[in-house]
Coordinates of C-alpha atoms and ligand atoms in Angstrom, one line a residue:
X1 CA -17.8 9.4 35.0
X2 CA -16.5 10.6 31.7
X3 CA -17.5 8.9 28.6
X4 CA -16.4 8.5 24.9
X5 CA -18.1 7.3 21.9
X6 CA -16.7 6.0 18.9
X7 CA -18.8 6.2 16.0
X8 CA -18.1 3.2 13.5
X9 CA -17.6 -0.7 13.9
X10 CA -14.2 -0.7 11.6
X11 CA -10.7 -0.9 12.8
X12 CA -9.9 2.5 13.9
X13 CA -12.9 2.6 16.4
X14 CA -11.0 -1.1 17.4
X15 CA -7.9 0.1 18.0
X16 CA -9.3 3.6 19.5
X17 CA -11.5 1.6 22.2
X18 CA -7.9 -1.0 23.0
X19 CA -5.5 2.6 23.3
X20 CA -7.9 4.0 25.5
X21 CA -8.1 0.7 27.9
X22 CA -4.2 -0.1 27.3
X23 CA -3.3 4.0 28.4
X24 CA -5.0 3.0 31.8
X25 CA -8.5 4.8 30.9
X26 CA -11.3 3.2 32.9
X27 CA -14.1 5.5 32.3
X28 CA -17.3 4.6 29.9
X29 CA -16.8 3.3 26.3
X30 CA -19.2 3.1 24.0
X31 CA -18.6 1.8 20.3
X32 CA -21.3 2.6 17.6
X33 CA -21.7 0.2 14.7
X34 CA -24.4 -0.2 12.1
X35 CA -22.8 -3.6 11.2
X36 CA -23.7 -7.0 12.5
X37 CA -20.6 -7.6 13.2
X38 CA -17.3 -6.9 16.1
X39 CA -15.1 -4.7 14.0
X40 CA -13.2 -6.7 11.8
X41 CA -10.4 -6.2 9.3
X42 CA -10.9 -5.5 5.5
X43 CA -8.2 -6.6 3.7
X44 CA -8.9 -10.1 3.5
X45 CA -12.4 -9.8 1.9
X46 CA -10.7 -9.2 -1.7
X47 CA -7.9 -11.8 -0.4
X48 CA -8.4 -15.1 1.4
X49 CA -12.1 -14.7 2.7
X50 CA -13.2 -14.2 -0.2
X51 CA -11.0 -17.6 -1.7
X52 CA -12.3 -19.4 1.3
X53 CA -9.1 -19.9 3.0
X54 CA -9.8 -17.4 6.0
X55 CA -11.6 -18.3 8.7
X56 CA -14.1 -15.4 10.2
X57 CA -13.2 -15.5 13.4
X58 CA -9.6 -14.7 12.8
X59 CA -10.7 -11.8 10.6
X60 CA -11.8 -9.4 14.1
X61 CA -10.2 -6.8 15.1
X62 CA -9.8 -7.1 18.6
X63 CA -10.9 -10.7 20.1
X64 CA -14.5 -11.8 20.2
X65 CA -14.4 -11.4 24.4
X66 CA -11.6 -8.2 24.4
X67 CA -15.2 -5.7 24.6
X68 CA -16.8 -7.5 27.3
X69 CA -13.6 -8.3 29.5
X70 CA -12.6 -4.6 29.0
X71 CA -15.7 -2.9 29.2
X72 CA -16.0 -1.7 26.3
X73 CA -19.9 -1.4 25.1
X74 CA -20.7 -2.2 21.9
X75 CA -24.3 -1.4 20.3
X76 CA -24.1 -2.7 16.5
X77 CA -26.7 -2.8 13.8
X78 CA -27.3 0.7 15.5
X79 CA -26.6 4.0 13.9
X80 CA -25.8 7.5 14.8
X81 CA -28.1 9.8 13.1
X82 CA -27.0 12.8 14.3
X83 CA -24.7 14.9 16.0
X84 CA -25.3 17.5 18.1
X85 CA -21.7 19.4 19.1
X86 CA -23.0 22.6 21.5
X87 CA -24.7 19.9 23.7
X88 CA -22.3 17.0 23.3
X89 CA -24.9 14.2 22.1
X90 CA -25.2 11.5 19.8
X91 CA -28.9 10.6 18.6
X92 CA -28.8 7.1 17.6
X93 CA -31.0 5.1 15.1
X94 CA -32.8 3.0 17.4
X95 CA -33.6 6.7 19.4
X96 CA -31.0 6.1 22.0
X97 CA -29.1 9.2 22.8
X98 CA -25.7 8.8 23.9
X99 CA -24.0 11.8 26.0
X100 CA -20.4 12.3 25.3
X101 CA -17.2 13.8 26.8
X102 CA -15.2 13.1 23.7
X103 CA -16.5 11.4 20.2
X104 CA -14.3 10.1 17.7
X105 CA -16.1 9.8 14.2
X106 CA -14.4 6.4 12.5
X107 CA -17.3 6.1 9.8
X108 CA -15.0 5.0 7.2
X109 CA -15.9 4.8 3.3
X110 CA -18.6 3.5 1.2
X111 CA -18.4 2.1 -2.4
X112 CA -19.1 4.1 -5.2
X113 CA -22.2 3.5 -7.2
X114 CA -22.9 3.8 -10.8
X115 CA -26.1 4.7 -11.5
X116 CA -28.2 1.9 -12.9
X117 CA -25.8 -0.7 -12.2
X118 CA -28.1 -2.2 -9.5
X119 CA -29.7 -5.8 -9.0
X120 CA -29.1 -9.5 -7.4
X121 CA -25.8 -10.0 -10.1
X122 CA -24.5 -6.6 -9.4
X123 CA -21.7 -6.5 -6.7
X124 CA -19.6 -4.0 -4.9
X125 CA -17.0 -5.5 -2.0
X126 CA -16.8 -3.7 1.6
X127 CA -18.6 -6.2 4.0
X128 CA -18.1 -9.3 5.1
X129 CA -21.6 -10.0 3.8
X130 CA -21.1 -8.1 0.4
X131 CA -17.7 -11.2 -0.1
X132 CA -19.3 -14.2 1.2
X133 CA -22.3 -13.1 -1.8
X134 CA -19.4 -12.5 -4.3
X135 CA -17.4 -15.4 -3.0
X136 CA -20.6 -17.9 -4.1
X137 CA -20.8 -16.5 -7.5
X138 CA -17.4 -17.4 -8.3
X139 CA -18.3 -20.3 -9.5
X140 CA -15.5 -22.1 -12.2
X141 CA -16.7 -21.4 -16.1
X142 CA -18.7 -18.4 -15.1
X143 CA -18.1 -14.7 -16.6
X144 CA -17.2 -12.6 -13.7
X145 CA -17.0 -8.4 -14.9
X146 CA -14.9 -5.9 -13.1
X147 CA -15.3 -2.1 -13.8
X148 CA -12.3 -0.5 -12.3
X149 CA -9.1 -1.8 -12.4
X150 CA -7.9 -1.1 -9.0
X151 CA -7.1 -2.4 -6.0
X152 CA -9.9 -4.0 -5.0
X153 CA -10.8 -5.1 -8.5
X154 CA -7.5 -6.7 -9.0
X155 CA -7.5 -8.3 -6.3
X156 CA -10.8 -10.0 -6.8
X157 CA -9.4 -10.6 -10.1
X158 CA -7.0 -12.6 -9.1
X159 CA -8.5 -14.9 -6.4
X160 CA -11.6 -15.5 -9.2
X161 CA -9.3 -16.4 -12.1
X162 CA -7.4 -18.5 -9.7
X163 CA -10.8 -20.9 -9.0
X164 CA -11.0 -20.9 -13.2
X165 CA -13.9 -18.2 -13.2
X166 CA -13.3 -15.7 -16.7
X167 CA -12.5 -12.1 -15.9
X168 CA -12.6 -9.4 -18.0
X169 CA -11.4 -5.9 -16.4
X170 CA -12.5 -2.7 -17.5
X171 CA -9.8 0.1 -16.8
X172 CA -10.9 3.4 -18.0
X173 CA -6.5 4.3 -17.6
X174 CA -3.5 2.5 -19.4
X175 CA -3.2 -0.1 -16.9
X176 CA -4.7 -1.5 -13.7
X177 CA -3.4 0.4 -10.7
X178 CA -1.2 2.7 -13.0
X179 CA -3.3 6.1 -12.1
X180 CA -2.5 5.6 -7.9
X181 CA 1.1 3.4 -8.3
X182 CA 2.5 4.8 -11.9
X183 CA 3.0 3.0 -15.4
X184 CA 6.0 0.4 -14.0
X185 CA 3.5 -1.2 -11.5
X186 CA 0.7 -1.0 -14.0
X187 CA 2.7 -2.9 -16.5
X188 CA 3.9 -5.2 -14.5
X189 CA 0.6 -6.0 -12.9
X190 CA -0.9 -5.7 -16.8
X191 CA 1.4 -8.8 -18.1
X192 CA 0.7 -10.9 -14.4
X193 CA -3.3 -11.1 -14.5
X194 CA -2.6 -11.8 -18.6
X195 CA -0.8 -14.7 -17.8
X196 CA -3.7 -15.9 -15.3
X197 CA -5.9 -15.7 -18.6
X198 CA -7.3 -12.3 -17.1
X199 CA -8.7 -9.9 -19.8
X200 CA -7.9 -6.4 -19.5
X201 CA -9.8 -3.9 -21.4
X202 CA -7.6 -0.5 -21.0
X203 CA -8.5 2.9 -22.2
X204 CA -12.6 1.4 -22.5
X205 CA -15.2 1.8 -20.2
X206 CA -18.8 0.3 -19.7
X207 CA -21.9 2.7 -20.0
X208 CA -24.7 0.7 -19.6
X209 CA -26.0 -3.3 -18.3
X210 CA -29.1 -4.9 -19.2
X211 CA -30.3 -7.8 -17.0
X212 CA -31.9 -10.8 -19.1
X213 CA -33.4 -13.9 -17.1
X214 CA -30.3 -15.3 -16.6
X215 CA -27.6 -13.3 -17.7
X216 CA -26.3 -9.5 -17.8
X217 CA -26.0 -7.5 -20.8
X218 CA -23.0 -4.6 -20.8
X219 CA -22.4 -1.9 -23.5
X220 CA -19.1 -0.4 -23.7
X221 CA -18.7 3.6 -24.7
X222 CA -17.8 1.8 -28.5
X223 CA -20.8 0.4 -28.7
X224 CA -19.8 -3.3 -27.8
X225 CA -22.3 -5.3 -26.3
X226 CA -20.8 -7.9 -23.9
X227 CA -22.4 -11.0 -22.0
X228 CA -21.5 -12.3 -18.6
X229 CA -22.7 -13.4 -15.5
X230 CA -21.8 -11.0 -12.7
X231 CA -21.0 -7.5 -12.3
X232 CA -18.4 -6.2 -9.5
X233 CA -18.4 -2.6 -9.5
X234 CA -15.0 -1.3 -8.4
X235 CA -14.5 2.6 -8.9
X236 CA -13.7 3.9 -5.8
X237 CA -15.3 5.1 -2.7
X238 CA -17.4 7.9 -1.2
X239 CA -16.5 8.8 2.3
X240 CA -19.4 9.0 5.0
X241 CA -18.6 12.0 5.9
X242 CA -22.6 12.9 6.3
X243 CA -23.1 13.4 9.8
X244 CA -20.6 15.4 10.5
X245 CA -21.4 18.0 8.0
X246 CA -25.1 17.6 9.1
X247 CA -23.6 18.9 12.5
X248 CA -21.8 21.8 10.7
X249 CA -18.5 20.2 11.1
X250 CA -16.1 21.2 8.3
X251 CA -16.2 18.5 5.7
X252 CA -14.0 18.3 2.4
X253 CA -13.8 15.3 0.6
X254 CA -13.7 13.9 4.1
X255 CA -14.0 14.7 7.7
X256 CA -11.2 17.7 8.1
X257 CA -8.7 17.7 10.7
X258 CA -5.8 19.0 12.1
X259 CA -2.4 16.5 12.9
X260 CA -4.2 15.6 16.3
X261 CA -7.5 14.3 14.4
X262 CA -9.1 17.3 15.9
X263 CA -12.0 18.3 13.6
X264 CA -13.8 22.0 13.6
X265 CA -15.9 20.9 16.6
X266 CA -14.4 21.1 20.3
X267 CA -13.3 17.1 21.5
X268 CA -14.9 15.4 18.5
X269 CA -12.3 13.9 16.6
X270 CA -11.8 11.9 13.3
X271 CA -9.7 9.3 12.3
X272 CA -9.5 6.8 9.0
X273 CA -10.6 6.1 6.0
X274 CA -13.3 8.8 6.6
X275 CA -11.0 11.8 7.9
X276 CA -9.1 14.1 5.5
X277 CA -6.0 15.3 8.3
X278 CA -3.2 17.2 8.3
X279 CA -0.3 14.9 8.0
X280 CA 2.7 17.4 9.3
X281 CA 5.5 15.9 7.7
X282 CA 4.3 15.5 4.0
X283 CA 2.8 19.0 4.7
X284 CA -0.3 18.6 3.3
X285 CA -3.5 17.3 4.1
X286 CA -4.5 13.8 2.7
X287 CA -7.5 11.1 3.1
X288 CA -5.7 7.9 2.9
X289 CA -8.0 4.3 2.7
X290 CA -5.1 2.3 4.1
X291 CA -5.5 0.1 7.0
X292 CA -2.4 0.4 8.8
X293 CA -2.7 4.2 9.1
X294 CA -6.6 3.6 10.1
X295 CA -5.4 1.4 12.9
X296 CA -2.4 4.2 13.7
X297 CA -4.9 6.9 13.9
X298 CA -6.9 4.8 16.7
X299 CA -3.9 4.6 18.8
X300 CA -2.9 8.3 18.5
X301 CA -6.9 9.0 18.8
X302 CA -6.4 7.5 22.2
X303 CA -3.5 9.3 23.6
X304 CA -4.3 12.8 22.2
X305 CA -8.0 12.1 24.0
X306 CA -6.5 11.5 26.8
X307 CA -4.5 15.1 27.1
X308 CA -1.4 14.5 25.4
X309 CA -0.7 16.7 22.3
X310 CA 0.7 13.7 19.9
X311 CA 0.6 14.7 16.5
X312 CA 0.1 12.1 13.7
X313 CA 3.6 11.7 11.9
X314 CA 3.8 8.2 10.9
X315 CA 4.3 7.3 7.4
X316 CA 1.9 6.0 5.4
X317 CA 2.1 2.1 4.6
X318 CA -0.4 -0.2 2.6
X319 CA 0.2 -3.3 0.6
X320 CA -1.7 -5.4 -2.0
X321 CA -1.6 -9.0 -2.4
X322 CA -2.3 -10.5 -5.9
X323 CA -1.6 -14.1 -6.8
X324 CA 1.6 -14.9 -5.5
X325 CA 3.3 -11.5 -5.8
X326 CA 2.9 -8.8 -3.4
X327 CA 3.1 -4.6 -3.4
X328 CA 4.3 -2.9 -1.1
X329 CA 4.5 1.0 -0.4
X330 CA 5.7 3.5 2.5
X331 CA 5.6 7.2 2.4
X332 CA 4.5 10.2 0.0
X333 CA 6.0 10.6 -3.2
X334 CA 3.6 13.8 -4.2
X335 CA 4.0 15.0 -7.8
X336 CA 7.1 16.9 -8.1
X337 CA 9.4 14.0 -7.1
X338 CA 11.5 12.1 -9.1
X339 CA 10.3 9.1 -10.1
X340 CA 13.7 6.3 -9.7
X341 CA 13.2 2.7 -10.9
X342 CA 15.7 0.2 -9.5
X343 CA 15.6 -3.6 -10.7
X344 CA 13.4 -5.4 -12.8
X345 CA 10.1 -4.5 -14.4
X346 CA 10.5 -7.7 -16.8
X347 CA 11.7 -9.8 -14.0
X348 CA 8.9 -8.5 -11.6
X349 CA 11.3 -7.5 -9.0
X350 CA 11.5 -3.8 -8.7
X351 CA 10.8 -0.6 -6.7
X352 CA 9.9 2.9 -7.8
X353 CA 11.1 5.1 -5.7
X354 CA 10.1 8.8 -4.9
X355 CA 12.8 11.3 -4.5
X356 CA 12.8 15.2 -3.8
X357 CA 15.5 16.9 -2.0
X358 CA 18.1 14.8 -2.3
X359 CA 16.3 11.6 -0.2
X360 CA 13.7 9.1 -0.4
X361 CA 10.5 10.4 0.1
X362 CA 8.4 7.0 -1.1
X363 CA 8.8 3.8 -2.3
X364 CA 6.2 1.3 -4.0
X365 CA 7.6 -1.9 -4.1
X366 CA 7.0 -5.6 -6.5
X367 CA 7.9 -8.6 -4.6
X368 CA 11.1 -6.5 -2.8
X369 CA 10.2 -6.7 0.9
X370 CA 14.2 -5.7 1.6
X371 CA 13.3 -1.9 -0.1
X372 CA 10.2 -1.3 1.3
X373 CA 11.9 -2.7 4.7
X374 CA 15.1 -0.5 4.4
X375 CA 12.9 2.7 3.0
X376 CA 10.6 2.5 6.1
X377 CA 14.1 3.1 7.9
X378 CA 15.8 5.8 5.6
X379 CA 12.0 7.8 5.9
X380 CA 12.3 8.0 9.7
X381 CA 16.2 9.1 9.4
X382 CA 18.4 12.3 7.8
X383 CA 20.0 10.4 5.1
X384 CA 21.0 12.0 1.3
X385 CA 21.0 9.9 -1.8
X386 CA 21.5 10.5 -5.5
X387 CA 19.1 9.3 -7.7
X388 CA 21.9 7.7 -9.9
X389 CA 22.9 5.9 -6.6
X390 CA 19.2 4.5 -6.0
X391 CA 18.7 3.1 -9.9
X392 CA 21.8 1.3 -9.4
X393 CA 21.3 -2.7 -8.0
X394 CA 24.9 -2.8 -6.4
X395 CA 24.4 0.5 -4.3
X396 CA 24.0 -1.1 -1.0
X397 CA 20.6 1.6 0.1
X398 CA 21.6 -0.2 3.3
X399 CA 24.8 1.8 3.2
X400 CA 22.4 4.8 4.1
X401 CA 20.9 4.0 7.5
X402 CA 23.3 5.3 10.0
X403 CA 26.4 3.0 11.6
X404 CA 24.2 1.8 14.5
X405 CA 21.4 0.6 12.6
X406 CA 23.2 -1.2 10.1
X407 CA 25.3 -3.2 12.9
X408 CA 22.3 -4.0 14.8
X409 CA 21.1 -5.5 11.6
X410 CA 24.5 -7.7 11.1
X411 CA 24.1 -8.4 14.2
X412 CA 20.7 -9.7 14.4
X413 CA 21.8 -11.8 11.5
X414 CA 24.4 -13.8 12.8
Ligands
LIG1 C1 -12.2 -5.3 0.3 C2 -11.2 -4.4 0.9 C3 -9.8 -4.8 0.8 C4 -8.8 -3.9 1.4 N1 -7.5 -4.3 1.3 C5 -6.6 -3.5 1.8 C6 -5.2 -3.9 1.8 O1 -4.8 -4.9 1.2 N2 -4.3 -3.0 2.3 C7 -4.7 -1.9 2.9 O2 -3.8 -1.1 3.4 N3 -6.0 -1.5 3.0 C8 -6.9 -2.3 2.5 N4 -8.3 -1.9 2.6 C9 -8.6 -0.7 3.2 C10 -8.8 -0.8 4.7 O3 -9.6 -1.9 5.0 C11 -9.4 0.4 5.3 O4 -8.4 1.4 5.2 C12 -9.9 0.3 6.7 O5 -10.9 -0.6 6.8 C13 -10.3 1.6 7.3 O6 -10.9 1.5 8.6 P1 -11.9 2.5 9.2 O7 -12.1 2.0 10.6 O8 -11.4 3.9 9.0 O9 -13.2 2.4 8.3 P2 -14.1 1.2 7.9 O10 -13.4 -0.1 7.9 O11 -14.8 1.7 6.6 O12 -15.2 1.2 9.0 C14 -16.2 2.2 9.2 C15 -17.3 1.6 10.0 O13 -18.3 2.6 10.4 C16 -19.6 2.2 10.1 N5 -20.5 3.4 10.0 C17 -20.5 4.3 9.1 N6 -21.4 5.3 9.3 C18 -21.9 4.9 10.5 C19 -22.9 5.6 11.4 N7 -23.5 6.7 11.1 N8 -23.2 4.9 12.6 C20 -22.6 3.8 12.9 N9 -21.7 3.1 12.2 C21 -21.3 3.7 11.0 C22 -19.4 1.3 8.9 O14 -20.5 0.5 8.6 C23 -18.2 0.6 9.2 O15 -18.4 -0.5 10.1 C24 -9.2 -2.7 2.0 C25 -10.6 -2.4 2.1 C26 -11.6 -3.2 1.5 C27 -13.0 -2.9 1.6

């Protein structure tokens, strides 16, 4: 009997395990975790998990009883140590060793660290464990510090400012989320988490923390010495990309791969946060932290495992949710595209979108679910479009999606 092991316990070993059930595979399965827990979904850990609104059980990836009725076996709290590609094995941390046909290596991302920012008030947020310890310091009248004003740090922001905890940001940039999603976002985002009483410190950063008995000390780069009560470090992420360069498996920046999700070795693939693949259409190769696409890449994972030859084409789509407003964003802009606004930035309603070559090559959207809807159409279509023509509010982008499309869509709406 053949057999495939997924390395990793996050959604694209979930959705890897369900393509290779749902494409009528019924060999051995075996999914690798070092977590506690069935694979679950991140997103909600800097959202409503971590507000208290979200229930745990909802948050899995596939149902509680999907392994066991589909014979999928799951070892977690166990990890794989090592890899060994010329005789197709696994060596696991509790000394199992697991044979293998195929392996798919889904190890995802870690947080990044800043050294001697450690200790029990100290926090960084990728576990359902590391939110529900966040999520009981957040308590109303309490100092709450954020270094990194990105996603994940905003997000926190938000949900703690929102239960009357004060937070103060530290963005090293001009404004939260401007470096990944441009000034326009980062404005717009800057005057939102102001009005919710949220202090952002731009262009400053914090060098060192003291911990006292019963608070924590933090010295910015000017020499500033300021108090609070917990620390949520938010800089970014570190892929574990370890084991596979421990088994001479090309590595840069994350796991490399071709648009299959083929890496250097022969049937071990990679798919995720952790791999860096070649995405054919943007012509590049990118390592993208976005859920959807980690989810996508299980599916595809599946199919190519399975002897087809699919490559990975999809565009890329993530989304951030921030008190009650909501960005969006589909596609790759890549530096030498245009950057078009259309709408608002005082109103908080706009898009920015990327274009090169006459079309739409990304959007990022604020609270305008239509654009980011229409875009996801116009990137999977030929379609040509000025950027005079996408700036304008009464240019119907709609206009652009071929005759078919558009009368589906009126008549879906009747
Ligand atoms: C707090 C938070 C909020 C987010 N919000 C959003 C959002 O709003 N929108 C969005 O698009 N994306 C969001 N993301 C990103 C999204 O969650 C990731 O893109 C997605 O989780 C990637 O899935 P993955 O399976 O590739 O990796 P991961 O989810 O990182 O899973 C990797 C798994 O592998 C395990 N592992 C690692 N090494 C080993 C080993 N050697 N042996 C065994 N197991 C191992 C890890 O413990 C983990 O269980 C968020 C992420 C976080 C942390």
């Amino acid at each position: 009997m053949t057999s495939f092991v997924l390395v990793g316990g996050g959604v694209a070993s979930a959705a890897t395990a369900a393509g290779l059930r749902s494409q009528g595979y019924d060999g051995r399965i075996v999914l690798v975790s070092d977590e506690l827990h069935l694979p679950y979904e991140r997103p909600p850990l800097s959202k409503e998990f971590l507000a208290g609104t979200f229930d745990s059980g909802g948050i899995q990836a596939n149902p509680e009883g999907w392994y066991a009725d589909n014979d999928v076996e799951v070892l977690l709290g166990t990890r794989a140590d090592a890899i060994d590609p010329a005789r197709r094995r696994v060596t696991l941390s509790d000394g199992g060793v697991l044979a293998y046909d195929a392996l798919v290596l889904a190890t995802g991302v870690r947080a990044r660290t800043l050294p001697g920012f450690s200790g029990d008030r100290v926090h960084s947020l990728r576990s359902i464990a590391d939110s529900e310890r966040l999520a009981a310091r957040l308590t109303p009248g309490s100092h709450l510090v954020i270094l990194g004003g990105g996603f994940i740090g905003c997000e926190v922001a938000a949900i703690a400012a929102t239960q009357g905890v004060r937070v103060t940001v530290f963005e090293r940039g001009a404004a939260p989320l401007a470096r990944v999603l441009g000034p326009d976002i980062g404005d717009a985002m800057m005057a939102i988490h102001g009005e919710h009483g949220v202090e952002i410190r731009t262009g400053q950063s914090v060098t060192e923390m003291k911990e006292t008995a019963s608070r924590i000390e933090l010295s910015t780069r000017d020499g500033e010495v300021v108090e609070c009560d917990e620390v949520l470090v938010g800089i970014g992420s570190v892929a574990n990309a370890e084991l596979a360069a421990a088994a001479g498996i090309a590595v840069d920046g994350g796991i490399v791969t071709d648009e299959f999700g083929r890496t250097s070795a022969p049937d071990v693939y990679a798919i995720g946060d952790v791999a860096s693949r070649h995405h054919p259409t943007y012509g590049r190769t990118l390592r993208v932290e976005h859920h959807d696409t980690a989810m996508r890449h299980g599916g595809n994972a599946a199919r190519n495992i399975l002897g087809e030859a699919v490559p990975f084409t999809e565009d890329h789509y993530f989304w951030s949710d921030q008190y009650s407003h909501s960005i969006k964003s589909i596609g790759h802009g890549g530096v030498e595209a245009t950057k078009v606004l259309r709408g608002s930035v005082a109103d908080r309603s706009f898009s920015v979108f990327s274009h090169a070559g006459g079309r739409i090559t990304s959007v990022v959207t604020l609270d305008r679910p239509q654009d980011l809807m229409t875009t996801r159409k116009l990137l999977a279509t030929p379609h040509e479009v000025t950027t005079d023509q996408l700036a304008d509010p009464d240019f119907d982008l709609k206009s652009l999606l071929p005759q078919r499309q558009r009368t589906r869509r009126a008549e879906a709406s009747r």
